[in-house]
Amino acid sequence: MSEILLGVKNLNVSYFNTKVVSNIYFNIFKGETYALVGESGCGKSTIASSIMRTLPEIAHIDADSQILYYASPHPVDLLKVPEYEFSNNFRWREIAMVPQGALNSLNPTIRIKDHFMETARAHNLDKKEALEKAWKLLEAVKLDPHRVLSLYPIEMSGGMKQRVLIALALLLNPKLLILDEPTTALDVLTQREILIMLNELKAKYGLTYMLISHDIALVADIADRVAIIYAGRIVEESNVENIFYNPKHPYTIGLLKAVLKLGEFREPETIPGSTPDYRKLPPGCKFHPRCPFAMDICRREEPPFIEVEKDHFVSCWLYAKR
Amino acid sequence: MNWALRKAIFSLAAWFLAVSISILIIVLSPGDPALIMLTGFLQQGIPYDQAVRMVQAYIGFSPAEPWWSKWLRYLLGVVTGNLGVSITYRIPVAQLIANAIPWSIFFVSYSLSLTVILGVLIGIALAYYRSNTIFVRSVTTVLTVFNSIPNWILAAVFFVYIGARWQLLPYMGPYSNDVTPGLNLQFIASVLYHYTLPTMVMVLTSIPGWAFGISAMASAILKEDFITYAKARGLPSSRILWTYITRNSILPIYANIAITFTWLLVGTVWLESQFLLPGLGSLLATTSGARDYPVMIGVYVILITAIVLGALFTDLTYGFIDPRARVGET
Ligand SMILES: Nc1ncnc2c1ncn2[C@@H]1O[C@H](COP(=O)(O)OP(=O)(O)OP(=O)(O)O)[C@@H](O)[C@H]1O
Ligand code: SF4
Ligand SMILES: [Mg+2]
């Protein structure tokens, strides 16, 4: 588990002139599940859309940002390849995604079968072959292909739609699957089933996952490594054990507390303060207005990203030598 | 109760109500043909009793008949399928209508299909090329102008300028005198050519509603998650444009076809008279002047029937066309 599949380097994304994602670095290794965790609006989907190249026109990626994909001997910068090449060689063939908003991601006026066939046609997959593949995948996500293929999206429950989206993502045997909030908007029982299924699929098809979620339980269950994101920046990154049993960053600690207290029938402790406004981010550490440990230097200078123990990185002045 | 059956019964009730009210308005409004004729006879010095008998013989009812009696008589006639005989032409109303109907069906369906097709295309283009402000602004301005002009004014303007003054297009009559009506190419070509100007008026004044409606729908659709997801899967833009944007924009306003149909039908009354075309509209216009009750009532009944059937048809077929409407109704 040391071969890199995807390397994001210095990713900076703005909407209009507001920078939303700043200076993001991370590697995803073959076969692992890498999780991006953070509050709503922290930029998780923006990172995913940068990789899939589906950002809206108003979005802008800085020229020196890189997203390296290690399929062939030499890594390819996905941000630099021409659109047709990306479409032919990478989109859905190498990297596919299960979008956030499962309930709304299927065309309400065409059948499920049409969704599979149009995707196949867009990638020059033979019709018969595509239908067989769709059939197998629907079985793999525990749906009845015969019935589901002829349904319209509105005739399906949220859980069924989510399963269809997962099956659709695997149509062209991708290596990397981006899962954007795969369990939100589903009831607890369905969440559980999807989670088990994701684990099965990963083993069966040799997939690598990039998981986006604020569902801490899901992350704890299936992630290998976790990046905690605050205001478009990675503030802590490590393996899942370190993040849950030995969190370092005050934001990570707050995030975990907010969730874990739920089990004890107490008011969940939320992190005081509100999510930042990207148009007027504070100077220094972006978390300082909400941080109980904020010091002088936190208000002036952005903390460096440092390795506090092996493979455990934190961006916080508490751990930095000044 | 079955949903379709309920719709049908409701439509029947609406039809009956509209027909009774129309007949009521016709018999109540001033200008009773019997009275007019009676006054004429009296002025010629014919004695009153004899004049009344003459009117009775000529028109079929007495000038002394109370309004409610006339109303019931005509209503009964309509319900039993007997539309009577025209006062002015002295031939059965059914025959007059049968001669007029094909022309109006042609005129309205021709205008309706052009309106819907062009309206949808323009609306989709407005939404799809929304970043091109020059295109959007100029098209919107033109549409707004045509949207604010009633079709009978545009008809008069086109008649006078494009027709009479500049002689650019035929502006009188349904076809030229040198063709023989029938299923021959010259006749069909001549009809299409002669209907160009009237159809332009119909279409230009009803396109804006469609274009604006579709463009509003399409703009909303463009923001939907399924559009982003379609792009993420690498679907070609033509597929996204037709199967995703257009399809989803048309279906919710599919029922508007019935409304446009109604407007176009009403429009024939002005336009057919303006351009001297045969049809229900011009039949109604000419017979209204003469207060030819049976013909007026006959045309009204046909128009109301068409409108009610149009609405019922779109209602009933909507479920087949849009899967979203199918859920919840069984
Ligand atoms: N199309 C857009 N135009 C302008 N701003 C946008 C757009 N999309 C996202 N943003 C802004 O970028 C920031 C990050 O959005 P993003 O969708 O990446 O967050 P997220 O972490 O995925 O949140 P969530 O958990 O709610 O999905 C938000 O503050 C959002 O307001
Ligand atoms: S750098 Fe300072 S303000 Fe930021 S998290 Fe660490 S202690 Fe808190
Ligand atoms: Mg998101």
XYZ file of C-alpha atoms and ligand atoms in Angstrom:
692
model
C 0.000 0.000 0.000
C 2.669 2.424 -0.904
C 2.076 3.002 -4.596
C 0.575 6.399 -5.214
C -2.526 6.543 -7.411
C -3.426 10.198 -7.173
C -1.356 13.129 -5.992
C -2.885 16.537 -5.407
C -0.285 19.259 -5.230
C -0.833 22.861 -4.231
C -4.458 22.884 -5.329
C -5.972 26.374 -5.204
C -9.528 26.984 -6.395
C -11.538 30.202 -6.466
C -15.145 31.001 -7.315
C -15.157 34.387 -9.021
C -12.377 35.995 -7.039
C -13.005 34.282 -3.751
C -10.453 31.624 -2.952
C -12.216 28.652 -1.460
C -9.629 25.869 -1.607
C -6.089 26.791 -0.574
C -2.823 25.034 -0.877
C -4.127 21.484 -0.727
C -1.612 18.630 -0.852
C -2.444 14.983 -0.452
C -1.643 11.570 -1.916
C -4.008 8.676 -2.331
C -2.391 5.254 -2.381
C -3.592 2.321 -4.444
C -6.181 0.269 -2.640
C -6.769 2.586 0.288
C -9.749 4.644 1.349
C -8.767 8.236 1.803
C -11.325 10.412 3.558
C -11.861 14.155 3.385
C -13.734 15.322 6.467
C -15.003 18.749 7.409
C -17.987 20.964 7.973
C -20.384 21.880 5.224
C -18.866 24.440 2.895
C -15.239 23.670 3.717
C -14.520 22.820 0.078
C -14.747 19.028 -0.098
C -16.904 18.859 -3.205
C -14.809 21.572 -4.828
C -11.766 19.315 -4.493
C -13.727 16.408 -5.968
C -14.965 18.527 -8.879
C -11.416 19.690 -9.554
C -10.350 16.078 -9.964
C -13.380 15.206 -12.118
C -13.041 18.476 -14.050
C -16.647 19.393 -13.492
C -16.174 22.768 -11.835
C -18.599 25.452 -13.026
C -17.320 28.074 -15.462
C -17.031 30.687 -12.731
C -14.504 28.535 -10.884
C -10.794 29.052 -11.430
C -7.880 26.742 -10.600
C -4.495 28.410 -10.155
C -2.013 27.634 -12.902
C 0.566 26.023 -10.621
C -1.921 23.563 -9.117
C -1.360 19.919 -10.038
C -3.442 16.780 -9.859
C -1.180 13.903 -10.802
C -2.644 10.583 -11.823
C -0.279 7.612 -11.779
C -1.818 5.219 -14.293
C 1.058 4.741 -16.691
C 4.727 4.759 -15.743
C 4.680 8.527 -15.812
C 2.184 10.533 -13.844
C -0.238 12.683 -15.848
C -1.326 16.095 -14.643
C -5.095 15.877 -15.017
C -5.394 19.644 -14.928
C -3.194 20.004 -17.993
C -4.405 17.276 -20.367
C -6.761 18.455 -23.141
C -10.454 17.903 -22.527
C -10.866 15.204 -25.196
C -7.950 13.261 -23.784
C -9.328 13.550 -20.287
C -12.727 12.372 -21.534
C -11.343 9.474 -23.550
C -8.773 8.143 -21.144
C -9.583 9.234 -17.621
C -13.166 10.304 -17.072
C -15.156 7.290 -15.868
C -12.498 4.900 -17.220
C -9.922 5.645 -14.537
C -11.779 7.922 -12.142
C -15.513 7.827 -11.525
C -17.649 9.380 -8.880
C -20.795 8.926 -6.876
C -22.075 12.474 -6.662
C -23.370 14.305 -3.645
C -27.137 14.718 -3.923
C -27.993 11.186 -4.924
C -31.692 11.989 -4.876
C -31.310 14.512 -7.667
C -28.541 13.163 -9.807
C -30.544 11.027 -12.196
C -32.516 12.410 -15.131
C -36.146 12.205 -13.958
C -37.500 11.657 -17.457
C -35.454 8.679 -18.612
C -35.215 5.115 -17.304
C -32.312 3.647 -15.350
C -31.390 1.532 -18.355
C -30.988 4.698 -20.429
C -28.578 6.075 -17.843
C -26.358 3.025 -18.246
C -26.624 2.955 -22.016
C -25.921 6.650 -22.543
C -22.863 6.415 -20.299
C -21.674 3.378 -22.239
C -22.238 5.092 -25.576
C -20.361 8.200 -24.447
C -17.351 5.965 -23.863
C -17.768 3.761 -26.949
C -18.674 0.681 -24.989
C -20.478 -2.024 -26.948
C -24.235 -2.058 -26.260
C -24.596 -5.718 -25.417
C -21.495 -5.717 -23.288
C -22.711 -2.623 -21.458
C -26.061 -4.160 -20.674
C -24.432 -7.308 -19.322
C -22.094 -5.201 -17.209
C -24.977 -3.089 -15.908
C -26.831 -6.254 -15.002
C -23.860 -7.652 -13.060
C -23.208 -4.367 -11.285
C -26.811 -3.951 -10.232
C -26.669 -7.437 -8.778
C -23.451 -6.486 -7.016
C -25.170 -3.529 -5.375
C -28.022 -5.858 -4.386
C -30.722 -4.604 -6.691
C -32.930 -6.654 -8.960
C -31.587 -5.689 -12.416
C -34.633 -6.902 -14.276
C -36.912 -4.582 -12.342
C -34.620 -1.635 -11.718
C -33.459 -1.169 -15.312
C -36.974 -0.306 -16.421
C -37.711 2.100 -13.575
C -37.716 5.878 -13.639
C -35.741 7.585 -10.867
C -38.911 8.808 -9.189
C -40.048 5.228 -8.756
C -37.077 4.451 -6.528
C -36.187 5.148 -2.909
C -33.122 7.153 -1.902
C -31.223 4.000 -1.035
C -31.997 2.442 -4.414
C -30.860 5.577 -6.216
C -27.610 5.587 -4.256
C -27.013 1.951 -5.240
C -27.746 2.738 -8.887
C -25.251 5.602 -8.775
C -22.618 3.303 -7.330
C -23.293 0.704 -10.025
C -23.186 3.389 -12.700
C -19.843 4.603 -11.391
C -18.335 1.135 -11.875
C -19.545 0.667 -15.455
C -16.116 1.250 -17.010
C -14.022 -0.444 -14.316
C -12.466 2.690 -12.829
C -9.556 2.416 -10.428
C -10.421 5.422 -8.304
C -13.928 6.026 -7.060
C -14.805 9.364 -5.505
C -17.682 8.999 -3.067
C -19.189 12.365 -2.172
C -21.358 11.933 0.926
C -22.530 8.445 -0.034
C -24.716 7.977 3.027
C -26.216 11.358 3.847
C -29.943 11.621 3.169
C -30.322 7.902 3.838
C -31.898 6.292 6.894
C -29.602 4.598 9.387
C -30.363 1.078 8.267
C -29.716 1.892 4.615
C -26.527 3.737 5.579
C -25.313 0.559 7.200
C -26.116 -1.559 4.128
C -24.402 0.870 1.775
C -21.344 0.877 3.979
C -21.057 -2.905 4.000
C -21.616 -2.959 0.272
C -18.889 -0.379 -0.352
C -16.437 -2.564 1.513
C -17.440 -5.601 -0.551
C -17.183 -3.751 -3.856
C -13.780 -2.409 -2.980
C -12.406 -5.892 -2.427
C -14.214 -7.373 -5.401
C -13.144 -4.787 -7.973
C -9.835 -3.704 -6.435
C -10.964 -0.124 -6.013
C -9.385 2.875 -4.365
C -11.789 5.228 -2.629
C -11.691 8.916 -2.039
C -14.439 9.352 0.522
C -15.989 12.709 1.289
C -18.122 12.792 4.379
C -19.027 14.469 7.563
C -20.411 11.202 8.819
C -17.720 10.378 11.396
C -19.055 6.870 11.961
C -18.783 6.021 8.289
C -15.277 7.424 8.137
C -14.218 5.466 11.214
C -15.571 2.302 9.619
C -14.111 2.393 6.154
C -11.334 4.990 5.915
C -7.646 4.135 6.085
C -6.382 7.685 6.196
C -8.189 10.904 6.947
C -7.677 14.552 6.074
C -9.498 17.086 8.220
C -10.377 20.194 6.240
C -11.175 23.606 7.618
C -11.887 26.657 5.448
C -10.476 24.990 2.355
C -7.247 23.910 4.042
C -6.093 20.562 5.335
C -5.492 21.131 9.050
C -4.689 17.561 10.041
C -3.907 14.355 8.242
C -3.116 10.882 9.474
C -4.271 7.320 9.600
C -7.713 6.693 10.989
C -6.450 5.446 14.389
C -4.433 8.576 15.048
C -7.279 10.836 14.007
C -9.783 9.169 16.290
C -7.613 8.184 19.273
C -4.945 10.812 19.156
C -6.309 13.926 17.473
C -4.018 16.933 17.639
C -5.660 19.882 15.980
C -8.181 21.792 18.158
C -10.652 21.693 15.267
C -10.379 17.908 14.945
C -10.840 17.545 18.683
C -13.913 19.777 18.575
C -15.329 17.884 15.602
C -14.959 14.525 17.346
C -16.397 15.812 20.593
C -19.401 17.170 18.750
C -20.144 13.700 17.449
C -19.060 11.386 20.225
C -21.040 13.157 22.947
C -24.207 12.225 21.098
C -24.135 8.713 22.551
C -24.358 9.972 26.112
C -27.748 11.605 25.900
C -26.245 15.006 26.434
C -26.526 18.068 24.287
C -23.869 17.563 21.661
C -21.023 19.936 22.173
C -20.732 21.992 19.061
C -17.733 24.020 18.113
C -18.548 27.589 19.132
C -18.591 30.226 16.423
C -19.714 29.842 12.839
C -18.195 28.576 9.636
C -15.943 31.204 8.110
C -16.916 33.609 5.367
C -14.473 33.050 2.503
C -14.634 36.666 1.429
C -13.153 37.862 4.709
C -11.089 35.085 6.202
C -9.159 36.113 9.299
C -5.393 36.537 9.088
C -3.175 33.898 10.658
C -4.770 30.573 11.550
C -8.226 30.541 9.939
C -9.596 28.709 12.977
C -8.433 31.206 15.568
C -11.772 33.021 16.096
C -13.245 29.707 17.236
C -10.207 28.146 18.871
C -10.078 27.847 22.672
C -6.254 27.745 22.567
C -5.707 30.698 20.272
C -2.475 32.583 20.982
C -1.042 35.830 19.695
C 0.904 34.240 16.897
C -2.233 32.391 15.730
C -3.826 35.747 14.898
C -0.821 36.925 12.892
C 0.710 34.045 11.020
C -0.599 30.956 9.331
C 0.732 27.845 11.090
C 3.052 25.503 9.145
C 2.105 21.930 8.318
C 4.287 19.761 10.514
C 4.740 16.073 11.182
C 4.066 15.565 14.917
C 4.632 11.828 14.763
C 5.198 9.421 11.901
C 2.637 10.076 9.160
C 0.651 12.443 11.349
C 0.544 16.018 10.118
C -0.985 19.018 11.839
C -1.223 22.649 10.948
C -1.306 24.355 14.352
C 0.996 26.614 16.334
C 0.551 24.451 19.434
C 2.855 21.874 17.845
C 5.184 24.119 15.922
C 8.526 25.382 17.062
C 8.513 29.133 16.960
C -63.371 6.807 -8.747
C -61.129 6.341 -11.739
C -58.994 9.432 -12.276
C -59.531 9.649 -16.035
C -63.255 9.168 -15.680
C -63.392 11.927 -13.082
C -61.511 14.245 -15.439
C -63.898 13.399 -18.260
C -66.978 14.067 -16.137
C -65.501 17.341 -14.962
C -64.815 18.337 -18.572
C -68.364 17.491 -19.568
C -69.712 19.663 -16.764
C -67.413 22.521 -17.775
C -68.526 22.132 -21.377
C -72.193 22.249 -20.439
C -71.703 25.286 -18.218
C -69.758 27.182 -20.887
C -72.300 26.350 -23.571
C -75.263 27.428 -21.449
C -73.603 30.692 -20.471
C -72.627 31.481 -24.078
C -76.178 30.893 -25.294
C -77.500 32.980 -22.429
C -75.200 35.876 -23.336
C -76.141 35.605 -27.007
C -79.911 35.703 -26.390
C -79.605 38.431 -23.735
C -77.347 40.836 -25.612
C -79.083 43.623 -27.562
C -79.946 43.166 -31.221
C -82.478 40.341 -31.224
C -82.769 39.427 -34.944
C -86.527 38.888 -34.544
C -86.993 42.377 -33.149
C -84.834 43.908 -35.874
C -86.821 42.145 -38.561
C -90.079 43.065 -36.881
C -89.100 46.742 -36.781
C -88.251 46.552 -40.467
C -91.642 45.075 -41.347
C -93.453 47.610 -39.167
C -91.619 50.476 -40.863
C -92.776 49.128 -44.218
C -96.325 49.639 -42.896
C -97.174 45.994 -42.336
C -99.702 45.555 -39.511
C -98.262 44.287 -36.222
C -100.019 40.906 -36.105
C -99.053 40.106 -39.644
C -95.463 41.273 -39.095
C -95.106 38.969 -36.081
C -96.385 36.023 -38.101
C -93.960 36.846 -40.916
C -91.040 36.969 -38.506
C -92.161 33.688 -36.955
C -92.278 32.059 -40.356
C -88.960 33.487 -41.435
C -86.817 33.075 -38.337
C -88.607 30.303 -36.535
C -89.466 32.124 -33.360
C -91.633 35.009 -32.258
C -90.223 38.381 -31.251
C -92.408 38.076 -28.168
C -90.742 34.875 -26.959
C -89.166 35.493 -23.512
C -85.349 35.121 -23.161
C -85.478 32.060 -20.935
C -87.625 30.220 -23.413
C -85.202 31.002 -26.249
C -82.316 29.999 -24.028
C -83.846 26.621 -23.183
C -84.852 26.011 -26.773
C -81.344 26.587 -28.125
C -79.716 24.663 -25.283
C -82.006 21.731 -25.969
C -81.127 21.991 -29.655
C -77.419 21.840 -28.907
C -77.748 18.935 -26.482
C -79.858 16.944 -28.930
C -77.425 17.698 -31.726
C -79.763 19.920 -33.714
C -78.075 23.221 -34.462
C -80.878 24.533 -36.661
C -80.828 26.571 -39.849
C -78.925 29.794 -40.483
C -81.126 32.895 -40.547
C -79.006 34.658 -43.146
C -77.925 31.798 -45.395
C -81.041 29.637 -45.017
C -78.955 26.443 -44.916
C -78.330 24.067 -42.014
C -75.801 25.391 -39.494
C -74.108 21.992 -39.399
C -73.306 22.323 -43.088
C -71.873 25.829 -42.703
C -69.684 24.622 -39.884
C -68.584 21.517 -41.740
C -67.391 23.724 -44.606
C -65.520 26.054 -42.267
C -63.921 23.567 -39.869
C -61.139 22.122 -42.069
C -59.747 25.597 -42.725
C -59.617 26.498 -39.060
C -58.141 23.134 -38.093
C -55.408 23.679 -40.658
C -54.751 27.277 -39.599
C -54.701 26.554 -35.862
C -52.676 23.333 -35.958
C -50.177 24.851 -38.393
C -49.713 27.889 -36.139
C -49.681 25.779 -32.986
C -46.950 23.432 -34.181
C -44.790 26.297 -35.408
C -45.327 28.180 -32.133
C -44.373 25.225 -29.976
C -41.362 24.148 -32.042
C -39.919 27.642 -32.482
C -40.858 28.701 -28.949
C -39.051 25.713 -27.455
C -35.967 26.197 -29.620
C -35.722 29.902 -28.814
C -36.350 29.302 -25.106
C -33.673 26.613 -24.903
C -31.232 28.799 -26.828
C -31.895 31.685 -24.424
C -31.064 29.522 -21.426
C -28.185 27.625 -23.008
C -26.382 30.685 -24.357
C -27.191 32.813 -21.315
C -23.575 33.966 -21.053
C -23.873 35.660 -24.450
C -25.532 38.845 -23.220
C -25.889 40.463 -26.640
C -27.797 37.465 -27.980
C -29.979 37.163 -24.878
C -30.760 40.873 -24.741
C -31.655 41.304 -28.389
C -33.821 38.190 -28.508
C -35.536 39.132 -25.254
C -36.267 42.624 -26.533
C -37.835 41.346 -29.738
C -39.882 38.793 -27.821
C -41.058 41.399 -25.327
C -42.247 43.640 -28.157
C -44.254 40.854 -29.806
C -45.513 39.760 -26.422
C -47.088 43.148 -25.796
C -48.828 43.464 -29.180
C -52.286 41.851 -29.399
C -52.529 39.640 -32.465
C -55.349 41.645 -34.047
C -53.220 44.803 -34.030
C -50.252 42.969 -35.519
C -52.649 41.499 -38.075
C -53.803 44.993 -39.101
C -50.228 46.283 -39.280
C -48.999 43.346 -41.369
C -52.085 43.536 -43.559
C -51.501 47.181 -44.325
C -47.717 47.192 -44.698
C -46.404 43.751 -45.640
C -49.585 43.096 -47.589
C -51.325 46.084 -49.125
C -48.528 48.638 -49.281
C -45.369 46.626 -50.017
C -47.094 43.622 -51.624
C -44.538 41.239 -50.101
C -46.942 38.429 -49.310
C -50.543 37.553 -50.191
C -52.911 39.158 -47.714
C -56.395 38.319 -48.946
C -58.056 34.966 -49.440
C -56.950 31.387 -48.760
C -55.466 30.624 -52.197
C -55.039 32.262 -55.571
C -57.815 32.159 -58.151
C -55.870 30.203 -60.740
C -55.622 26.952 -58.775
C -58.282 24.261 -58.515
C -59.054 23.277 -54.924
C -58.294 19.620 -54.237
C -55.393 17.356 -53.443
C -52.974 18.820 -55.951
C -49.578 20.316 -55.338
C -50.362 23.758 -56.793
C -53.353 24.133 -54.510
C -51.460 23.078 -51.366
C -48.539 25.336 -52.241
C -50.872 28.221 -52.876
C -52.688 27.686 -49.576
C -49.416 27.551 -47.630
C -48.235 30.685 -49.401
C -51.463 32.565 -48.694
C -51.444 31.531 -45.048
C -47.861 32.729 -44.522
C -48.773 36.201 -43.354
C -51.687 35.228 -41.074
C -49.630 32.390 -39.594
C -46.742 34.764 -38.974
C -49.078 36.961 -36.949
C -50.345 34.010 -34.925
C -46.904 32.560 -34.320
C -45.066 35.799 -33.590
C -47.590 36.821 -30.957
C -47.685 33.440 -29.228
C -43.998 32.492 -29.375
C -42.883 34.839 -26.560
C -44.985 33.069 -23.932
C -43.450 29.745 -24.918
C -39.913 31.019 -25.257
C -39.994 32.776 -21.884
C -41.627 29.801 -20.164
C -39.173 27.291 -21.611
C -36.180 29.495 -20.929
C -37.195 29.915 -17.279
C -37.636 26.148 -16.947
C -34.356 25.415 -18.706
C -32.433 27.905 -16.567
C -33.663 26.098 -13.478
C -32.884 22.693 -14.996
C -29.331 23.803 -15.801
C -28.662 24.159 -12.071
C -29.891 20.655 -11.266
C -27.523 18.034 -9.893
C -28.331 15.678 -12.757
C -26.811 18.100 -15.269
C -23.490 18.235 -13.399
C -23.575 14.472 -13.007
C -24.262 13.993 -16.714
C -21.195 16.108 -17.484
C -19.150 14.166 -14.949
C -20.012 10.944 -16.775
C -18.767 12.512 -20.000
C -22.071 12.604 -21.875
C -21.757 14.616 -25.095
C -23.270 18.093 -24.938
C -25.856 17.239 -27.583
C -27.192 14.489 -25.347
C -27.276 16.865 -22.380
C -28.971 19.560 -24.432
C -31.798 17.369 -25.796
C -32.357 14.532 -23.376
C -31.512 16.406 -20.220
C -32.309 20.101 -20.664
C -34.945 20.214 -23.406
C -36.840 17.121 -22.376
C -37.062 18.180 -18.772
C -38.020 21.753 -19.683
C -40.836 20.862 -22.054
C -42.590 18.256 -19.998
C -43.696 20.469 -17.094
C -45.284 22.965 -19.472
C -46.678 20.391 -21.839
C -50.154 21.287 -20.570
C -49.641 24.837 -21.863
C -50.281 23.475 -25.329
C -53.975 23.497 -24.427
C -53.802 27.157 -23.390
C -51.976 28.213 -26.552
C -54.451 26.184 -28.583
C -57.316 28.119 -26.986
C -55.648 31.445 -27.723
C -55.017 30.545 -31.316
C -58.605 29.399 -31.712
C -59.867 32.708 -30.358
C -57.355 34.456 -32.596
C -58.960 32.987 -35.716
C -62.016 35.184 -35.167
C -59.961 38.304 -35.842
C -57.359 36.933 -38.183
C -59.615 35.025 -40.540
C -61.769 38.114 -41.004
C -58.774 40.413 -41.390
C -57.192 38.282 -44.096
C -60.498 37.189 -45.674
C -59.913 33.522 -44.933
C -62.642 30.913 -44.620
C -63.102 29.207 -41.257
C -64.999 29.209 -38.002
C -63.584 32.556 -36.958
C -64.722 34.444 -40.026
C -68.052 32.586 -39.947
C -68.575 33.816 -36.409
C -67.487 37.345 -37.284
C -69.840 37.676 -40.252
C -72.844 36.065 -38.597
C -72.390 38.031 -35.368
C -73.055 41.260 -37.263
C -76.313 39.843 -38.533
C -77.156 38.328 -35.147
C -77.600 34.961 -36.817
C -78.350 33.130 -33.558
C -78.167 29.507 -34.746
C -74.817 29.997 -36.500
C -73.312 31.988 -33.619
C -74.406 29.353 -31.148
C -73.165 26.595 -33.419
C -69.706 28.145 -33.747
C -69.507 28.838 -30.030
C -70.396 25.246 -29.272
C -67.679 23.983 -31.617
C -65.070 26.339 -30.146
C -65.981 25.389 -26.587
C -65.909 21.697 -27.483
C -62.457 22.088 -29.045
C -61.114 23.963 -26.033
C -62.499 21.471 -23.520
C -61.266 18.491 -25.542
C -57.842 20.090 -25.927
C -57.500 20.563 -22.191
C -58.803 17.074 -21.459
C -56.436 15.556 -23.988
C -53.318 17.217 -22.543
C -54.459 16.295 -19.033
C -54.967 12.653 -19.907
C -51.798 12.258 -21.966
C -49.549 14.129 -19.549
C -49.084 11.028 -17.434
C -47.816 9.024 -20.396
C -45.404 11.720 -21.363
C -43.908 12.708 -18.025
C -43.021 9.888 -15.629
C -43.025 12.394 -12.777
C -46.758 12.894 -13.139
C -47.417 9.179 -13.056
C -46.543 8.613 -9.446
C -49.366 9.050 -6.980
C -52.091 8.497 -9.512
C -53.279 4.984 -10.138
N -20.906 27.385 -7.927
C -20.421 28.087 -6.878
N -20.388 29.436 -6.921
C -19.914 30.142 -5.886
N -19.475 29.606 -4.747
C -19.501 28.267 -4.634
C -19.982 27.439 -5.694
N -19.900 26.146 -5.300
C -19.395 26.181 -4.046
N -19.144 27.443 -3.642
C -18.613 27.857 -2.353
O -17.429 27.142 -2.111
C -17.377 26.692 -0.776
C -17.102 25.231 -0.746
O -18.167 24.541 -1.359
P -18.181 22.959 -1.469
O -19.408 22.575 -2.192
O -16.897 22.512 -2.045
O -18.269 22.537 0.049
P -18.479 21.107 0.698
O -17.377 20.920 1.646
O -18.659 20.081 -0.348
O -19.802 21.314 1.513
P -21.025 20.315 1.740
O -20.649 19.438 2.866
O -22.129 21.238 2.092
O -21.232 19.606 0.470
C -18.707 27.072 -0.135
O -18.508 28.151 0.723
C -19.589 27.476 -1.277
O -20.365 28.592 -0.898
S -2.930 27.602 15.321
Fe -3.671 28.573 17.132
S -5.716 29.197 16.641
Fe -5.091 27.755 15.067
S -5.793 25.856 15.850
Fe -3.746 26.000 16.574
S -3.954 26.935 18.547
Fe -5.887 27.215 17.577
Mg -20.132 18.892 -0.910
